[in-house]
Amino acid sequence: NFLSAVVPPGEIGVKFEDIGALEDVKTALNELVILPMRRPELFSRGNLLRPCKGILLFGPPGTGKTLLAKALATEAGANFISITGSTLTSKWFGDAEKLTKALFSFASKLAPVIIFVDEVDSLLGARGGSFEHEATRRMRNEFMAAWDGLRTKDSQRILILGATNRPFDLDDAVIRRLPRRIYVDLPDAENRMKILKIFLVQENLETDFRFDELANVTEGYSGSDLKNLCIAAAYRPVQELLEEEKKQECRSDAAPVLRPLNLDDFVRS
Ligand code: ATP
């Protein structure tokens, strides 16, 4: 359950520098979360610079929302708890309302903490009418109440960060509690190039490998699609070596020498 799922900032293992592109998103998160968590004294006076209790990351699948949430916790020096609908409503965990209460009281002891609600539409989505399970409805109400109840002191150090691919499925009550909404877009060619460089930095690439060409032929790919493409391409030289060994019916004891990756490996993958 979530009590054992807390990850301390030093153990998350993802930083902003591991995320290609999304510079505007990183800048916004720096102002909205990292600074207030790291330098609360700068945000304690007046009414203008109030820390925000909720942020929504929305955008197509695979664009790095989960990765951003984790890196944000590292950068803010905050503990990280990731929950989904099933964390709180699964029958194995018993009373969803009690669990929700426990989550918030636990969070205030753990602060600074980021509570990441992945697929926030499924946990706190539009009310399901008469078909909605009573326990789900109660859990959702409890979640909203506990969220509203965060004291000002806590709200500076507890952030609910929601992510969704389906922002239109969220109801108004949730949208209102997530006043800052950040669009995480598919990368354009220049940004695809930055992301590809992160994935391929340690690979053996052909000299003069054309990153720009690869970026141009991957229009519409998300960061996650690009990663899968790179994995598939990296497998090609391995596959060739295995086929060669099979043809020759022998396997040398020497360390295998794999040929460098070329653009064709990607285009064919
Ligand atoms: P979903 O909406 O489907 O949950 P998501 O937006 O949360 O997707 P992630 O789970 O963060 O996307 O991304 C999946 C994987 O894709 C990441 O673990 C990472 O390897 C890769 N990835 C996506 N975007 C980037 C990026 N901008 N830089 C580096 N890696 C990325």
PDB file of C-alpha atoms and ligand atoms in Angstrom:
ATOM      1  CA  ASN A   1       0.000   0.000   0.000  1.00  0.00           C
ATOM      2  CA  PHE A   2       1.027   3.636  -0.130  1.00  0.00           C
ATOM      3  CA  LEU A   3       2.701   3.513   3.272  1.00  0.00           C
ATOM      4  CA  SER A   4       5.412   1.320   1.823  1.00  0.00           C
ATOM      5  CA  ALA A   5       5.439   3.143  -1.494  1.00  0.00           C
ATOM      6  CA  VAL A   6       7.056   6.362  -0.330  1.00  0.00           C
ATOM      7  CA  VAL A   7      10.239   7.121  -2.206  1.00  0.00           C
ATOM      8  CA  PRO A   8      12.665   9.561  -0.561  1.00  0.00           C
ATOM      9  CA  PRO A   9      14.064  12.239  -2.893  1.00  0.00           C
ATOM     10  CA  GLY A  10      17.535  10.710  -3.050  1.00  0.00           C
ATOM     11  CA  GLU A  11      16.172   7.358  -4.221  1.00  0.00           C
ATOM     12  CA  ILE A  12      13.916   8.416  -7.073  1.00  0.00           C
ATOM     13  CA  GLY A  13      16.708   8.232  -9.602  1.00  0.00           C
ATOM     14  CA  VAL A  14      15.344  10.736 -12.141  1.00  0.00           C
ATOM     15  CA  LYS A  15      16.367  14.372 -12.514  1.00  0.00           C
ATOM     16  CA  PHE A  16      15.260  17.135 -14.864  1.00  0.00           C
ATOM     17  CA  GLU A  17      18.410  16.626 -16.918  1.00  0.00           C
ATOM     18  CA  ASP A  18      17.241  13.072 -17.756  1.00  0.00           C
ATOM     19  CA  ILE A  19      14.181  14.516 -19.461  1.00  0.00           C
ATOM     20  CA  GLY A  20      14.678  15.730 -23.002  1.00  0.00           C
ATOM     21  CA  ALA A  21      12.925  18.910 -24.128  1.00  0.00           C
ATOM     22  CA  LEU A  22       9.865  20.148 -22.162  1.00  0.00           C
ATOM     23  CA  GLU A  23      11.885  23.204 -21.096  1.00  0.00           C
ATOM     24  CA  ASP A  24       8.807  25.398 -20.580  1.00  0.00           C
ATOM     25  CA  VAL A  25       7.227  22.764 -18.382  1.00  0.00           C
ATOM     26  CA  LYS A  26      10.383  22.484 -16.284  1.00  0.00           C
ATOM     27  CA  THR A  27      10.523  26.276 -15.895  1.00  0.00           C
ATOM     28  CA  ALA A  28       6.893  26.428 -14.780  1.00  0.00           C
ATOM     29  CA  LEU A  29       7.415  23.608 -12.277  1.00  0.00           C
ATOM     30  CA  ASN A  30      10.488  25.322 -10.937  1.00  0.00           C
ATOM     31  CA  GLU A  31       8.505  28.454 -10.121  1.00  0.00           C
ATOM     32  CA  LEU A  32       5.392  26.697  -8.879  1.00  0.00           C
ATOM     33  CA  VAL A  33       6.887  23.859  -6.864  1.00  0.00           C
ATOM     34  CA  ILE A  34      10.647  23.682  -6.543  1.00  0.00           C
ATOM     35  CA  LEU A  35      11.223  27.210  -5.304  1.00  0.00           C
ATOM     36  CA  PRO A  36       8.332  27.232  -2.795  1.00  0.00           C
ATOM     37  CA  MET A  37       9.425  23.851  -1.414  1.00  0.00           C
ATOM     38  CA  ARG A  38      13.110  24.691  -1.265  1.00  0.00           C
ATOM     39  CA  ARG A  39      12.737  28.332  -0.175  1.00  0.00           C
ATOM     40  CA  PRO A  40       9.417  28.590   1.710  1.00  0.00           C
ATOM     41  CA  GLU A  41      10.580  31.795   3.423  1.00  0.00           C
ATOM     42  CA  LEU A  42      10.332  33.617   0.071  1.00  0.00           C
ATOM     43  CA  PHE A  43       6.659  32.718  -0.266  1.00  0.00           C
ATOM     44  CA  SER A  44       5.375  33.335   3.220  1.00  0.00           C
ATOM     45  CA  ARG A  45       4.523  37.043   2.944  1.00  0.00           C
ATOM     46  CA  GLY A  46       1.599  38.692   1.252  1.00  0.00           C
ATOM     47  CA  ASN A  47      -1.139  37.075  -0.780  1.00  0.00           C
ATOM     48  CA  LEU A  48       0.257  37.096  -4.286  1.00  0.00           C
ATOM     49  CA  LEU A  49       2.787  34.346  -3.998  1.00  0.00           C
ATOM     50  CA  ARG A  50       0.578  31.698  -2.446  1.00  0.00           C
ATOM     51  CA  PRO A  51       1.860  28.162  -2.995  1.00  0.00           C
ATOM     52  CA  CYS A  52      -0.582  26.105  -4.995  1.00  0.00           C
ATOM     53  CA  LYS A  53      -2.105  22.925  -3.612  1.00  0.00           C
ATOM     54  CA  GLY A  54      -2.707  21.250  -6.936  1.00  0.00           C
ATOM     55  CA  ILE A  55      -1.224  21.039 -10.399  1.00  0.00           C
ATOM     56  CA  LEU A  56      -2.503  19.094 -13.389  1.00  0.00           C
ATOM     57  CA  LEU A  57      -0.193  17.706 -16.057  1.00  0.00           C
ATOM     58  CA  PHE A  58      -2.202  16.789 -19.124  1.00  0.00           C
ATOM     59  CA  GLY A  59      -1.375  15.696 -22.623  1.00  0.00           C
ATOM     60  CA  PRO A  60      -1.071  12.686 -24.917  1.00  0.00           C
ATOM     61  CA  PRO A  61       0.147   9.331 -23.571  1.00  0.00           C
ATOM     62  CA  GLY A  62       3.876   8.715 -23.267  1.00  0.00           C
ATOM     63  CA  THR A  63       4.931  12.355 -23.259  1.00  0.00           C
ATOM     64  CA  GLY A  64       6.767  12.114 -19.936  1.00  0.00           C
ATOM     65  CA  LYS A  65       4.200  13.174 -17.325  1.00  0.00           C
ATOM     66  CA  THR A  66       5.150  10.419 -14.878  1.00  0.00           C
ATOM     67  CA  LEU A  67       8.822  11.036 -15.507  1.00  0.00           C
ATOM     68  CA  LEU A  68       8.332  14.762 -14.829  1.00  0.00           C
ATOM     69  CA  ALA A  69       6.518  14.038 -11.576  1.00  0.00           C
ATOM     70  CA  LYS A  70       9.383  11.865 -10.323  1.00  0.00           C
ATOM     71  CA  ALA A  71      12.075  14.291 -11.421  1.00  0.00           C
ATOM     72  CA  LEU A  72      10.144  17.118  -9.800  1.00  0.00           C
ATOM     73  CA  ALA A  73      10.291  15.352  -6.436  1.00  0.00           C
ATOM     74  CA  THR A  74      14.051  14.905  -6.812  1.00  0.00           C
ATOM     75  CA  GLU A  75      14.560  18.549  -7.747  1.00  0.00           C
ATOM     76  CA  ALA A  76      12.302  19.828  -4.962  1.00  0.00           C
ATOM     77  CA  GLY A  77      13.924  17.533  -2.378  1.00  0.00           C
ATOM     78  CA  ALA A  78      10.472  16.075  -1.629  1.00  0.00           C
ATOM     79  CA  ASN A  79       9.277  12.583  -0.784  1.00  0.00           C
ATOM     80  CA  PHE A  80       7.256  10.972  -3.555  1.00  0.00           C
ATOM     81  CA  ILE A  81       4.059   8.950  -3.251  1.00  0.00           C
ATOM     82  CA  SER A  82       2.382   7.663  -6.368  1.00  0.00           C
ATOM     83  CA  ILE A  83      -1.257   6.620  -6.161  1.00  0.00           C
ATOM     84  CA  THR A  84      -3.849   5.527  -8.676  1.00  0.00           C
ATOM     85  CA  GLY A  85      -7.532   4.762  -8.346  1.00  0.00           C
ATOM     86  CA  SER A  86      -6.845   1.206  -7.293  1.00  0.00           C
ATOM     87  CA  THR A  87      -4.455   2.223  -4.487  1.00  0.00           C
ATOM     88  CA  LEU A  88      -7.363   3.616  -2.519  1.00  0.00           C
ATOM     89  CA  THR A  89     -10.326   1.604  -3.727  1.00  0.00           C
ATOM     90  CA  SER A  90      -8.995  -1.921  -4.129  1.00  0.00           C
ATOM     91  CA  LYS A  91     -10.910  -4.320  -1.925  1.00  0.00           C
ATOM     92  CA  TRP A  92      -7.650  -5.628  -0.492  1.00  0.00           C
ATOM     93  CA  PHE A  93      -7.032  -2.311   1.193  1.00  0.00           C
ATOM     94  CA  GLY A  94     -10.344  -2.191   3.020  1.00  0.00           C
ATOM     95  CA  ASP A  95     -12.053   1.040   3.794  1.00  0.00           C
ATOM     96  CA  ALA A  96     -11.255   3.581   1.083  1.00  0.00           C
ATOM     97  CA  GLU A  97     -12.369   6.536   3.177  1.00  0.00           C
ATOM     98  CA  LYS A  98     -10.109   5.590   6.069  1.00  0.00           C
ATOM     99  CA  LEU A  99      -7.225   5.038   3.705  1.00  0.00           C
ATOM    100  CA  THR A 100      -7.720   8.446   2.165  1.00  0.00           C
ATOM    101  CA  LYS A 101      -7.669  10.068   5.608  1.00  0.00           C
ATOM    102  CA  ALA A 102      -4.555   8.087   6.477  1.00  0.00           C
ATOM    103  CA  LEU A 103      -2.886   9.187   3.252  1.00  0.00           C
ATOM    104  CA  PHE A 104      -3.279  12.862   4.093  1.00  0.00           C
ATOM    105  CA  SER A 105      -2.284  12.589   7.741  1.00  0.00           C
ATOM    106  CA  PHE A 106       0.706  10.492   6.719  1.00  0.00           C
ATOM    107  CA  ALA A 107       1.614  13.070   4.054  1.00  0.00           C
ATOM    108  CA  SER A 108       1.676  15.902   6.569  1.00  0.00           C
ATOM    109  CA  LYS A 109       4.244  13.958   8.587  1.00  0.00           C
ATOM    110  CA  LEU A 110       6.289  13.278   5.471  1.00  0.00           C
ATOM    111  CA  ALA A 111       6.267  16.826   4.118  1.00  0.00           C
ATOM    112  CA  PRO A 112       7.730  18.067   1.880  1.00  0.00           C
ATOM    113  CA  VAL A 113       5.922  15.513  -0.254  1.00  0.00           C
ATOM    114  CA  ILE A 114       4.481  15.206  -3.733  1.00  0.00           C
ATOM    115  CA  ILE A 115       1.419  12.999  -4.026  1.00  0.00           C
ATOM    116  CA  PHE A 116       1.290  11.978  -7.655  1.00  0.00           C
ATOM    117  CA  VAL A 117      -2.162  10.889  -8.800  1.00  0.00           C
ATOM    118  CA  ASP A 118      -1.643   9.121 -12.091  1.00  0.00           C
ATOM    119  CA  GLU A 119      -4.754   8.823 -14.258  1.00  0.00           C
ATOM    120  CA  VAL A 120      -6.423  11.332 -11.992  1.00  0.00           C
ATOM    121  CA  ASP A 121      -9.556  10.977 -14.154  1.00  0.00           C
ATOM    122  CA  SER A 122     -10.022   7.412 -12.919  1.00  0.00           C
ATOM    123  CA  LEU A 123      -9.571   8.311  -9.227  1.00  0.00           C
ATOM    124  CA  LEU A 124     -11.354  11.644  -9.220  1.00  0.00           C
ATOM    125  CA  GLY A 125     -13.093  11.675 -12.599  1.00  0.00           C
ATOM    126  CA  ALA A 126     -16.586  12.787 -13.448  1.00  0.00           C
ATOM    127  CA  ARG A 127     -19.145  11.345 -11.091  1.00  0.00           C
ATOM    128  CA  GLY A 128     -20.387   8.016 -12.329  1.00  0.00           C
ATOM    129  CA  GLY A 129     -24.099   8.668 -11.754  1.00  0.00           C
ATOM    130  CA  SER A 130     -26.174   5.898 -10.267  1.00  0.00           C
ATOM    131  CA  PHE A 131     -23.730   3.239 -11.430  1.00  0.00           C
ATOM    132  CA  GLU A 132     -20.975   4.628  -9.320  1.00  0.00           C
ATOM    133  CA  HIS A 133     -19.930   2.451  -6.456  1.00  0.00           C
ATOM    134  CA  GLU A 134     -20.874   3.940  -3.102  1.00  0.00           C
ATOM    135  CA  ALA A 135     -17.356   3.365  -1.730  1.00  0.00           C
ATOM    136  CA  THR A 136     -15.823   5.226  -4.688  1.00  0.00           C
ATOM    137  CA  ARG A 137     -18.117   8.187  -4.158  1.00  0.00           C
ATOM    138  CA  ARG A 138     -17.292   8.364  -0.457  1.00  0.00           C
ATOM    139  CA  MET A 139     -13.584   8.044  -1.117  1.00  0.00           C
ATOM    140  CA  ARG A 140     -13.724  10.857  -3.657  1.00  0.00           C
ATOM    141  CA  ASN A 141     -15.582  13.152  -1.259  1.00  0.00           C
ATOM    142  CA  GLU A 142     -13.137  12.329   1.509  1.00  0.00           C
ATOM    143  CA  PHE A 143     -10.213  13.027  -0.812  1.00  0.00           C
ATOM    144  CA  MET A 144     -11.585  16.468  -1.726  1.00  0.00           C
ATOM    145  CA  ALA A 145     -12.321  17.323   1.909  1.00  0.00           C
ATOM    146  CA  ALA A 146      -8.868  16.283   3.101  1.00  0.00           C
ATOM    147  CA  TRP A 147      -7.308  18.193   0.239  1.00  0.00           C
ATOM    148  CA  ASP A 148      -9.272  21.339   1.130  1.00  0.00           C
ATOM    149  CA  GLY A 149      -8.346  20.838   4.746  1.00  0.00           C
ATOM    150  CA  LEU A 150      -4.611  21.089   4.201  1.00  0.00           C
ATOM    151  CA  ARG A 151      -3.460  23.875   6.435  1.00  0.00           C
ATOM    152  CA  THR A 152      -1.618  26.772   4.821  1.00  0.00           C
ATOM    153  CA  LYS A 153       1.559  25.639   6.481  1.00  0.00           C
ATOM    154  CA  ASP A 154       1.134  22.152   5.033  1.00  0.00           C
ATOM    155  CA  SER A 155      -0.028  23.293   1.642  1.00  0.00           C
ATOM    156  CA  GLN A 156       3.357  24.814   1.035  1.00  0.00           C
ATOM    157  CA  ARG A 157       4.922  21.424   1.513  1.00  0.00           C
ATOM    158  CA  ILE A 158       2.292  18.980   0.239  1.00  0.00           C
ATOM    159  CA  LEU A 159       1.456  19.030  -3.422  1.00  0.00           C
ATOM    160  CA  ILE A 160      -1.164  17.016  -5.232  1.00  0.00           C
ATOM    161  CA  LEU A 161       0.111  16.523  -8.758  1.00  0.00           C
ATOM    162  CA  GLY A 162      -2.441  14.956 -11.079  1.00  0.00           C
ATOM    163  CA  ALA A 163      -1.776  13.565 -14.534  1.00  0.00           C
ATOM    164  CA  THR A 164      -4.213  12.620 -17.235  1.00  0.00           C
ATOM    165  CA  ASN A 165      -4.541  11.937 -20.952  1.00  0.00           C
ATOM    166  CA  ARG A 166      -8.239  12.756 -20.693  1.00  0.00           C
ATOM    167  CA  PRO A 167      -8.670  16.160 -19.060  1.00  0.00           C
ATOM    168  CA  PHE A 168     -12.250  16.435 -20.336  1.00  0.00           C
ATOM    169  CA  ASP A 169     -13.247  13.508 -18.126  1.00  0.00           C
ATOM    170  CA  LEU A 170     -12.478  15.497 -14.989  1.00  0.00           C
ATOM    171  CA  ASP A 171     -15.372  17.153 -13.271  1.00  0.00           C
ATOM    172  CA  ASP A 172     -15.454  20.797 -12.241  1.00  0.00           C
ATOM    173  CA  ALA A 173     -14.814  20.108  -8.567  1.00  0.00           C
ATOM    174  CA  VAL A 174     -11.481  18.505  -9.415  1.00  0.00           C
ATOM    175  CA  ILE A 175     -10.518  21.042 -12.055  1.00  0.00           C
ATOM    176  CA  ARG A 176     -11.083  23.829  -9.517  1.00  0.00           C
ATOM    177  CA  ARG A 177      -8.690  22.172  -7.079  1.00  0.00           C
ATOM    178  CA  LEU A 178      -6.026  21.885  -9.752  1.00  0.00           C
ATOM    179  CA  PRO A 179      -5.713  25.589 -10.564  1.00  0.00           C
ATOM    180  CA  ARG A 180      -2.459  25.275 -12.455  1.00  0.00           C
ATOM    181  CA  ARG A 181      -2.751  23.142 -15.566  1.00  0.00           C
ATOM    182  CA  ILE A 182       0.280  22.392 -17.648  1.00  0.00           C
ATOM    183  CA  TYR A 183       0.081  20.921 -21.114  1.00  0.00           C
ATOM    184  CA  VAL A 184       2.721  18.300 -21.836  1.00  0.00           C
ATOM    185  CA  ASP A 185       2.853  18.220 -25.599  1.00  0.00           C
ATOM    186  CA  LEU A 186       4.254  15.791 -28.148  1.00  0.00           C
ATOM    187  CA  PRO A 187       7.799  16.858 -29.088  1.00  0.00           C
ATOM    188  CA  ASP A 188       8.497  18.729 -32.335  1.00  0.00           C
ATOM    189  CA  ALA A 189      11.493  17.753 -34.518  1.00  0.00           C
ATOM    190  CA  GLU A 190      14.017  19.769 -32.534  1.00  0.00           C
ATOM    191  CA  ASN A 191      12.776  18.323 -29.257  1.00  0.00           C
ATOM    192  CA  ARG A 192      12.648  14.787 -30.660  1.00  0.00           C
ATOM    193  CA  MET A 193      16.323  15.237 -31.456  1.00  0.00           C
ATOM    194  CA  LYS A 194      17.057  16.235 -27.845  1.00  0.00           C
ATOM    195  CA  ILE A 195      15.163  13.230 -26.502  1.00  0.00           C
ATOM    196  CA  LEU A 196      16.862  10.834 -28.951  1.00  0.00           C
ATOM    197  CA  LYS A 197      20.256  12.113 -27.857  1.00  0.00           C
ATOM    198  CA  ILE A 198      19.433  11.221 -24.251  1.00  0.00           C
ATOM    199  CA  PHE A 199      18.490   7.650 -25.204  1.00  0.00           C
ATOM    200  CA  LEU A 200      21.415   7.126 -27.561  1.00  0.00           C
ATOM    201  CA  VAL A 201      24.226   8.850 -25.686  1.00  0.00           C
ATOM    202  CA  GLN A 202      25.820   5.587 -24.634  1.00  0.00           C
ATOM    203  CA  GLU A 203      25.165   3.613 -27.818  1.00  0.00           C
ATOM    204  CA  ASN A 204      27.673   2.739 -30.470  1.00  0.00           C
ATOM    205  CA  LEU A 205      26.478   4.855 -33.392  1.00  0.00           C
ATOM    206  CA  GLU A 206      27.837   5.104 -36.913  1.00  0.00           C
ATOM    207  CA  THR A 207      30.132   8.114 -37.324  1.00  0.00           C
ATOM    208  CA  ASP A 208      28.160  11.149 -38.501  1.00  0.00           C
ATOM    209  CA  PHE A 209      24.892   9.590 -37.371  1.00  0.00           C
ATOM    210  CA  ARG A 210      22.146  11.922 -38.624  1.00  0.00           C
ATOM    211  CA  PHE A 211      20.073  12.763 -35.552  1.00  0.00           C
ATOM    212  CA  ASP A 212      18.280  15.468 -37.528  1.00  0.00           C
ATOM    213  CA  GLU A 213      17.084  12.954 -40.142  1.00  0.00           C
ATOM    214  CA  LEU A 214      15.874  10.565 -37.488  1.00  0.00           C
ATOM    215  CA  ALA A 215      14.029  13.429 -35.792  1.00  0.00           C
ATOM    216  CA  ASN A 216      12.415  14.364 -39.105  1.00  0.00           C
ATOM    217  CA  VAL A 217      11.069  10.908 -39.869  1.00  0.00           C
ATOM    218  CA  THR A 218       9.558  10.417 -36.415  1.00  0.00           C
ATOM    219  CA  GLU A 219       6.835  13.057 -36.628  1.00  0.00           C
ATOM    220  CA  GLY A 220       4.029  12.306 -34.173  1.00  0.00           C
ATOM    221  CA  TYR A 221       6.172  10.088 -31.916  1.00  0.00           C
ATOM    222  CA  SER A 222       5.994  10.627 -28.152  1.00  0.00           C
ATOM    223  CA  GLY A 223       9.062  10.319 -25.909  1.00  0.00           C
ATOM    224  CA  SER A 224       7.879   6.833 -25.029  1.00  0.00           C
ATOM    225  CA  ASP A 225       7.501   5.877 -28.737  1.00  0.00           C
ATOM    226  CA  LEU A 226      11.032   7.173 -29.371  1.00  0.00           C
ATOM    227  CA  LYS A 227      12.376   5.047 -26.557  1.00  0.00           C
ATOM    228  CA  ASN A 228      10.693   1.928 -27.934  1.00  0.00           C
ATOM    229  CA  LEU A 229      12.057   2.710 -31.383  1.00  0.00           C
ATOM    230  CA  CYS A 230      15.593   3.019 -30.006  1.00  0.00           C
ATOM    231  CA  ILE A 231      15.282  -0.291 -28.166  1.00  0.00           C
ATOM    232  CA  ALA A 232      14.060  -2.026 -31.324  1.00  0.00           C
ATOM    233  CA  ALA A 233      16.873  -0.501 -33.397  1.00  0.00           C
ATOM    234  CA  ALA A 234      19.537  -1.447 -30.844  1.00  0.00           C
ATOM    235  CA  TYR A 235      18.394  -5.037 -31.128  1.00  0.00           C
ATOM    236  CA  ARG A 236      19.155  -5.251 -34.852  1.00  0.00           C
ATOM    237  CA  PRO A 237      22.954  -5.696 -34.662  1.00  0.00           C
ATOM    238  CA  VAL A 238      22.413  -8.287 -31.916  1.00  0.00           C
ATOM    239  CA  GLN A 239      19.969 -10.164 -34.112  1.00  0.00           C
ATOM    240  CA  GLU A 240      22.399 -10.086 -37.038  1.00  0.00           C
ATOM    241  CA  LEU A 241      25.211 -11.429 -34.894  1.00  0.00           C
ATOM    242  CA  LEU A 242      23.008 -14.257 -33.642  1.00  0.00           C
ATOM    243  CA  GLU A 243      21.978 -15.122 -37.202  1.00  0.00           C
ATOM    244  CA  GLU A 244      25.612 -15.108 -38.320  1.00  0.00           C
ATOM    245  CA  GLU A 245      26.566 -17.438 -35.477  1.00  0.00           C
ATOM    246  CA  LYS A 246      23.746 -19.770 -36.413  1.00  0.00           C
ATOM    247  CA  LYS A 247      24.829 -19.815 -40.052  1.00  0.00           C
ATOM    248  CA  GLN A 248      28.387 -20.649 -39.120  1.00  0.00           C
ATOM    249  CA  GLU A 249      27.218 -23.041 -36.431  1.00  0.00           C
ATOM    250  CA  CYS A 250      29.759 -21.742 -33.998  1.00  0.00           C
ATOM    251  CA  ARG A 251      30.029 -19.166 -31.273  1.00  0.00           C
ATOM    252  CA  SER A 252      33.323 -17.546 -30.581  1.00  0.00           C
ATOM    253  CA  ASP A 253      34.465 -17.237 -26.972  1.00  0.00           C
ATOM    254  CA  ALA A 254      35.825 -13.778 -27.681  1.00  0.00           C
ATOM    255  CA  ALA A 255      33.728 -10.784 -26.619  1.00  0.00           C
ATOM    256  CA  PRO A 256      31.100 -10.199 -29.329  1.00  0.00           C
ATOM    257  CA  VAL A 257      31.708  -7.259 -31.628  1.00  0.00           C
ATOM    258  CA  LEU A 258      28.483  -5.575 -32.579  1.00  0.00           C
ATOM    259  CA  ARG A 259      28.409  -3.234 -35.540  1.00  0.00           C
ATOM    260  CA  PRO A 260      27.467   0.413 -34.909  1.00  0.00           C
ATOM    261  CA  LEU A 261      23.842   1.470 -35.291  1.00  0.00           C
ATOM    262  CA  ASN A 262      22.872   3.291 -38.449  1.00  0.00           C
ATOM    263  CA  LEU A 263      19.809   5.250 -39.498  1.00  0.00           C
ATOM    264  CA  ASP A 264      18.424   2.293 -41.383  1.00  0.00           C
ATOM    265  CA  ASP A 265      18.142   0.292 -38.161  1.00  0.00           C
ATOM    266  CA  PHE A 266      15.657   2.883 -36.948  1.00  0.00           C
ATOM    267  CA  VAL A 267      13.767   3.361 -40.165  1.00  0.00           C
ATOM    268  CA  ARG A 268      13.196  -0.372 -40.509  1.00  0.00           C
ATOM    269  CA  SER A 269      12.153  -0.810 -36.835  1.00  0.00           C
TER     270      SER A 269
HETATM  271  P1  ATP B   1       0.949   7.999 -19.786  1.00  0.00           P
HETATM  272  O1  ATP B   1       0.083   9.202 -19.976  1.00  0.00           O
HETATM  273  O2  ATP B   1       0.708   6.929 -20.827  1.00  0.00           O
HETATM  274  O3  ATP B   1       0.968   7.486 -18.369  1.00  0.00           O
HETATM  275  P2  ATP B   1       3.294   9.592 -19.453  1.00  0.00           P
HETATM  276  O4  ATP B   1       3.039  10.903 -20.096  1.00  0.00           O
HETATM  277  O5  ATP B   1       3.172   9.517 -17.956  1.00  0.00           O
HETATM  278  O6  ATP B   1       2.431   8.478 -20.135  1.00  0.00           O
HETATM  279  P3  ATP B   1       5.875   8.497 -19.048  1.00  0.00           P
HETATM  280  O7  ATP B   1       5.350   7.257 -18.394  1.00  0.00           O
HETATM  281  O8  ATP B   1       6.504   9.518 -18.187  1.00  0.00           O
HETATM  282  O9  ATP B   1       4.739   9.154 -19.910  1.00  0.00           O
HETATM  283  O10 ATP B   1       6.888   8.131 -20.217  1.00  0.00           O
HETATM  284  C1  ATP B   1       7.142   6.780 -20.568  1.00  0.00           C
HETATM  285  C2  ATP B   1       8.608   6.621 -20.837  1.00  0.00           C
HETATM  286  O11 ATP B   1       8.942   7.360 -22.015  1.00  0.00           O
HETATM  287  C3  ATP B   1       9.499   7.195 -19.748  1.00  0.00           C
HETATM  288  O12 ATP B   1       9.803   6.266 -18.765  1.00  0.00           O
HETATM  289  C4  ATP B   1      10.741   7.607 -20.512  1.00  0.00           C
HETATM  290  O13 ATP B   1      11.581   6.498 -20.676  1.00  0.00           O
HETATM  291  C5  ATP B   1      10.200   7.987 -21.884  1.00  0.00           C
HETATM  292  N1  ATP B   1      10.048   9.441 -22.086  1.00  0.00           N
HETATM  293  C6  ATP B   1       8.900  10.091 -22.381  1.00  0.00           C
HETATM  294  N2  ATP B   1       9.122  11.402 -22.571  1.00  0.00           N
HETATM  295  C7  ATP B   1      10.440  11.601 -22.366  1.00  0.00           C
HETATM  296  C8  ATP B   1      11.296  12.744 -22.410  1.00  0.00           C
HETATM  297  N3  ATP B   1      10.823  13.965 -22.709  1.00  0.00           N
HETATM  298  N4  ATP B   1      12.621  12.583 -22.147  1.00  0.00           N
HETATM  299  C9  ATP B   1      13.100  11.352 -21.843  1.00  0.00           C
HETATM  300  N5  ATP B   1      12.350  10.237 -21.792  1.00  0.00           N
HETATM  301  C10 ATP B   1      11.041  10.349 -22.056  1.00  0.00           C
END
